[in-house]
Amino acid sequence: SDVLVHFVVPVKNQARWVQQFIMDMEDLYKATKDENFNIIIIDFDSTDMDVEYALRNSKLARYQYLKRTGSFERSAGLQAGADAIEDSHTILFLCDLHIHFPVSIIDNIRKHCIEGKLAYAPIVMRLGCGSSPSEPDGYWEVKE
């Protein structure tokens, strides 16, 4: 499918993670050649890096940079990202900065979303120190 998927991520002073996220998204784009995903980063006055500059100089096909002032509020950032999307027939994927995405993530999101009926909320595994997606050691983040 070619439905546009928006990755919405609020950030503040997480330079190392923001750079990693952008690089991961560049790798995803390079591997899939899928131009129908958009990165929306909501930046709460980061002082440790120029997030907009990093996005502008990335190899991403689509991105949006939203600047916010004041203290970091994840929910307010996610809402600002959602409000910036004009086409209601696209998919919002509200995500965390610290997630490693498999190459199949965009297709998985599309496959598991049905407009007005079904949302996609994957279970996340938190990896322990020294482990990796290829050799996972950690625990599943499941709210009970």
PDB file of C-alpha atoms in Angstrom:
ATOM      1  CA  SER A   1       0.000   0.000   0.000  1.00  0.00           C
ATOM      2  CA  ASP A   2       1.070   3.578  -0.457  1.00  0.00           C
ATOM      3  CA  VAL A   3      -0.706   5.149   2.525  1.00  0.00           C
ATOM      4  CA  LEU A   4       1.490   7.829   4.083  1.00  0.00           C
ATOM      5  CA  VAL A   5       2.830   6.896   7.538  1.00  0.00           C
ATOM      6  CA  HIS A   6       3.895   9.713   9.886  1.00  0.00           C
ATOM      7  CA  PHE A   7       6.440   8.904  12.620  1.00  0.00           C
ATOM      8  CA  VAL A   8       5.735  11.485  15.354  1.00  0.00           C
ATOM      9  CA  VAL A   9       8.554  12.023  17.873  1.00  0.00           C
ATOM     10  CA  PRO A  10       8.840  14.773  20.518  1.00  0.00           C
ATOM     11  CA  VAL A  11      12.404  15.586  21.661  1.00  0.00           C
ATOM     12  CA  LYS A  12      14.446  17.807  23.951  1.00  0.00           C
ATOM     13  CA  ASN A  13      18.229  17.731  24.421  1.00  0.00           C
ATOM     14  CA  GLN A  14      18.701  14.182  23.183  1.00  0.00           C
ATOM     15  CA  ALA A  15      21.312  14.933  20.487  1.00  0.00           C
ATOM     16  CA  ARG A  16      22.862  11.475  20.371  1.00  0.00           C
ATOM     17  CA  TRP A  17      19.481   9.762  20.150  1.00  0.00           C
ATOM     18  CA  VAL A  18      18.045  12.260  17.651  1.00  0.00           C
ATOM     19  CA  GLN A  19      21.048  11.739  15.378  1.00  0.00           C
ATOM     20  CA  GLN A  20      20.698   7.952  15.717  1.00  0.00           C
ATOM     21  CA  PHE A  21      16.966   8.158  14.950  1.00  0.00           C
ATOM     22  CA  ILE A  22      17.611  10.248  11.823  1.00  0.00           C
ATOM     23  CA  MET A  23      20.319   7.811  10.672  1.00  0.00           C
ATOM     24  CA  ASP A  24      17.999   4.837  11.324  1.00  0.00           C
ATOM     25  CA  MET A  25      15.248   6.523   9.288  1.00  0.00           C
ATOM     26  CA  GLU A  26      17.736   7.243   6.474  1.00  0.00           C
ATOM     27  CA  ASP A  27      18.704   3.549   6.510  1.00  0.00           C
ATOM     28  CA  LEU A  28      15.022   2.592   6.428  1.00  0.00           C
ATOM     29  CA  TYR A  29      14.461   4.859   3.434  1.00  0.00           C
ATOM     30  CA  LYS A  30      17.556   3.510   1.659  1.00  0.00           C
ATOM     31  CA  ALA A  31      16.506  -0.111   2.264  1.00  0.00           C
ATOM     32  CA  THR A  32      12.824   0.269   1.325  1.00  0.00           C
ATOM     33  CA  LYS A  33      12.877   3.147  -1.206  1.00  0.00           C
ATOM     34  CA  ASP A  34       9.479   3.953   0.334  1.00  0.00           C
ATOM     35  CA  GLU A  35       8.770   7.670  -0.068  1.00  0.00           C
ATOM     36  CA  ASN A  36       5.434   7.404   1.715  1.00  0.00           C
ATOM     37  CA  PHE A  37       6.678   7.907   5.238  1.00  0.00           C
ATOM     38  CA  ASN A  38       7.242  11.193   6.976  1.00  0.00           C
ATOM     39  CA  ILE A  39       9.225  12.028  10.093  1.00  0.00           C
ATOM     40  CA  ILE A  40       7.727  14.702  12.342  1.00  0.00           C
ATOM     41  CA  ILE A  41      10.096  15.848  15.060  1.00  0.00           C
ATOM     42  CA  ILE A  42       8.693  18.203  17.659  1.00  0.00           C
ATOM     43  CA  ASP A  43      11.662  19.965  19.261  1.00  0.00           C
ATOM     44  CA  PHE A  44      11.238  21.568  22.678  1.00  0.00           C
ATOM     45  CA  ASP A  45      14.091  24.118  22.470  1.00  0.00           C
ATOM     46  CA  SER A  46      16.982  21.640  22.265  1.00  0.00           C
ATOM     47  CA  THR A  47      20.281  23.345  23.030  1.00  0.00           C
ATOM     48  CA  ASP A  48      22.596  20.374  22.426  1.00  0.00           C
ATOM     49  CA  MET A  49      22.079  20.216  18.641  1.00  0.00           C
ATOM     50  CA  ASP A  50      20.380  21.963  15.753  1.00  0.00           C
ATOM     51  CA  VAL A  51      17.660  19.405  15.009  1.00  0.00           C
ATOM     52  CA  GLU A  52      16.275  21.345  12.049  1.00  0.00           C
ATOM     53  CA  TYR A  53      19.739  21.522  10.446  1.00  0.00           C
ATOM     54  CA  ALA A  54      20.239  17.774  10.954  1.00  0.00           C
ATOM     55  CA  LEU A  55      16.915  17.036   9.242  1.00  0.00           C
ATOM     56  CA  ARG A  56      17.634  19.468   6.409  1.00  0.00           C
ATOM     57  CA  ASN A  57      20.976  17.760   5.761  1.00  0.00           C
ATOM     58  CA  SER A  58      19.586  14.236   6.022  1.00  0.00           C
ATOM     59  CA  LYS A  59      18.791  11.966   3.096  1.00  0.00           C
ATOM     60  CA  LEU A  60      15.148  11.629   4.146  1.00  0.00           C
ATOM     61  CA  ALA A  61      12.513  12.047   1.438  1.00  0.00           C
ATOM     62  CA  ARG A  62      10.031  13.682   3.849  1.00  0.00           C
ATOM     63  CA  TYR A  63      10.233  15.317   7.222  1.00  0.00           C
ATOM     64  CA  GLN A  64       8.632  18.090   9.260  1.00  0.00           C
ATOM     65  CA  TYR A  65      10.309  20.092  11.989  1.00  0.00           C
ATOM     66  CA  LEU A  66       8.126  21.712  14.640  1.00  0.00           C
ATOM     67  CA  LYS A  67       9.686  23.980  17.223  1.00  0.00           C
ATOM     68  CA  ARG A  68       8.062  24.307  20.639  1.00  0.00           C
ATOM     69  CA  THR A  69       9.053  26.412  23.619  1.00  0.00           C
ATOM     70  CA  GLY A  70       8.737  25.659  27.309  1.00  0.00           C
ATOM     71  CA  SER A  71       9.286  22.491  29.248  1.00  0.00           C
ATOM     72  CA  PHE A  72       9.222  19.148  27.525  1.00  0.00           C
ATOM     73  CA  GLU A  73       5.809  17.506  27.561  1.00  0.00           C
ATOM     74  CA  ARG A  74       5.608  14.276  25.624  1.00  0.00           C
ATOM     75  CA  SER A  75       1.817  14.298  25.275  1.00  0.00           C
ATOM     76  CA  ALA A  76       1.749  17.959  24.143  1.00  0.00           C
ATOM     77  CA  GLY A  77       4.481  17.181  21.613  1.00  0.00           C
ATOM     78  CA  LEU A  78       2.604  14.175  20.238  1.00  0.00           C
ATOM     79  CA  GLN A  79      -0.559  16.279  19.967  1.00  0.00           C
ATOM     80  CA  ALA A  80       1.332  19.067  18.153  1.00  0.00           C
ATOM     81  CA  GLY A  81       2.666  16.484  15.707  1.00  0.00           C
ATOM     82  CA  ALA A  82      -0.797  15.041  15.148  1.00  0.00           C
ATOM     83  CA  ASP A  83      -2.264  18.524  14.665  1.00  0.00           C
ATOM     84  CA  ALA A  84       0.324  19.282  11.955  1.00  0.00           C
ATOM     85  CA  ILE A  85      -1.012  16.488   9.736  1.00  0.00           C
ATOM     86  CA  GLU A  86      -3.546  17.815   7.259  1.00  0.00           C
ATOM     87  CA  ASP A  87      -4.648  14.615   5.517  1.00  0.00           C
ATOM     88  CA  SER A  88      -6.898  12.583   7.805  1.00  0.00           C
ATOM     89  CA  HIS A  89      -6.472   9.492   5.617  1.00  0.00           C
ATOM     90  CA  THR A  90      -2.865   8.942   6.649  1.00  0.00           C
ATOM     91  CA  ILE A  91      -1.445   6.907   9.528  1.00  0.00           C
ATOM     92  CA  LEU A  92       0.129   8.381  12.663  1.00  0.00           C
ATOM     93  CA  PHE A  93       2.733   6.279  14.398  1.00  0.00           C
ATOM     94  CA  LEU A  94       3.460   7.853  17.783  1.00  0.00           C
ATOM     95  CA  CYS A  95       6.848   6.576  18.802  1.00  0.00           C
ATOM     96  CA  ASP A  96       9.736   6.924  21.147  1.00  0.00           C
ATOM     97  CA  LEU A  97      13.142   8.200  20.145  1.00  0.00           C
ATOM     98  CA  HIS A  98      14.966   5.192  21.587  1.00  0.00           C
ATOM     99  CA  ILE A  99      13.505   2.478  19.373  1.00  0.00           C
ATOM    100  CA  HIS A 100      15.318   0.401  16.764  1.00  0.00           C
ATOM    101  CA  PHE A 101      12.940  -0.267  13.868  1.00  0.00           C
ATOM    102  CA  PRO A 102      13.090  -3.363  11.655  1.00  0.00           C
ATOM    103  CA  VAL A 103      13.057  -2.751   7.879  1.00  0.00           C
ATOM    104  CA  SER A 104       9.506  -4.139   7.794  1.00  0.00           C
ATOM    105  CA  ILE A 105       8.109  -1.489  10.198  1.00  0.00           C
ATOM    106  CA  ILE A 106       6.333   0.678   7.601  1.00  0.00           C
ATOM    107  CA  ASP A 107       4.600  -2.270   5.950  1.00  0.00           C
ATOM    108  CA  ASN A 108       3.733  -3.716   9.378  1.00  0.00           C
ATOM    109  CA  ILE A 109       2.146  -0.419  10.411  1.00  0.00           C
ATOM    110  CA  ARG A 110       0.107  -0.264   7.193  1.00  0.00           C
ATOM    111  CA  LYS A 111      -0.894  -3.923   7.423  1.00  0.00           C
ATOM    112  CA  HIS A 112      -2.210  -3.559  10.989  1.00  0.00           C
ATOM    113  CA  CYS A 113      -4.108  -0.266  10.591  1.00  0.00           C
ATOM    114  CA  ILE A 114      -7.653  -0.064   9.310  1.00  0.00           C
ATOM    115  CA  GLU A 115      -9.037   3.458   9.157  1.00  0.00           C
ATOM    116  CA  GLY A 116     -11.623   4.053  11.855  1.00  0.00           C
ATOM    117  CA  LYS A 117     -11.365   0.456  13.097  1.00  0.00           C
ATOM    118  CA  LEU A 118      -7.892  -0.770  14.025  1.00  0.00           C
ATOM    119  CA  ALA A 119      -4.780   0.809  15.548  1.00  0.00           C
ATOM    120  CA  TYR A 120      -1.274  -0.636  15.707  1.00  0.00           C
ATOM    121  CA  ALA A 121       0.474  -0.764  19.084  1.00  0.00           C
ATOM    122  CA  PRO A 122       3.403  -3.164  18.929  1.00  0.00           C
ATOM    123  CA  ILE A 123       4.894  -4.627  22.089  1.00  0.00           C
ATOM    124  CA  VAL A 124       8.398  -3.303  22.663  1.00  0.00           C
ATOM    125  CA  MET A 125      11.353  -5.289  23.980  1.00  0.00           C
ATOM    126  CA  ARG A 126      13.747  -3.290  26.148  1.00  0.00           C
ATOM    127  CA  LEU A 127      17.222  -4.595  25.436  1.00  0.00           C
ATOM    128  CA  GLY A 128      19.699  -5.060  28.250  1.00  0.00           C
ATOM    129  CA  CYS A 129      23.117  -3.448  28.181  1.00  0.00           C
ATOM    130  CA  GLY A 130      25.360  -5.044  25.558  1.00  0.00           C
ATOM    131  CA  SER A 131      22.579  -6.834  23.695  1.00  0.00           C
ATOM    132  CA  SER A 132      21.309  -6.077  20.194  1.00  0.00           C
ATOM    133  CA  PRO A 133      18.292  -6.848  18.005  1.00  0.00           C
ATOM    134  CA  SER A 134      20.231  -9.754  16.493  1.00  0.00           C
ATOM    135  CA  GLU A 135      21.104 -11.107  19.979  1.00  0.00           C
ATOM    136  CA  PRO A 136      18.279  -9.844  22.171  1.00  0.00           C
ATOM    137  CA  ASP A 137      18.537 -10.017  25.922  1.00  0.00           C
ATOM    138  CA  GLY A 138      16.110  -7.946  27.929  1.00  0.00           C
ATOM    139  CA  TYR A 139      12.424  -7.867  28.741  1.00  0.00           C
ATOM    140  CA  TRP A 140       9.125  -7.142  27.028  1.00  0.00           C
ATOM    141  CA  GLU A 141       7.503  -3.856  28.012  1.00  0.00           C
ATOM    142  CA  VAL A 142       3.999  -4.976  28.842  1.00  0.00           C
ATOM    143  CA  LYS A 143       1.736  -2.931  31.094  1.00  0.00           C
ATOM    144  CA  GLU A 144      -0.278  -5.118  33.421  1.00  0.00           C
TER     145      GLU A 144
END
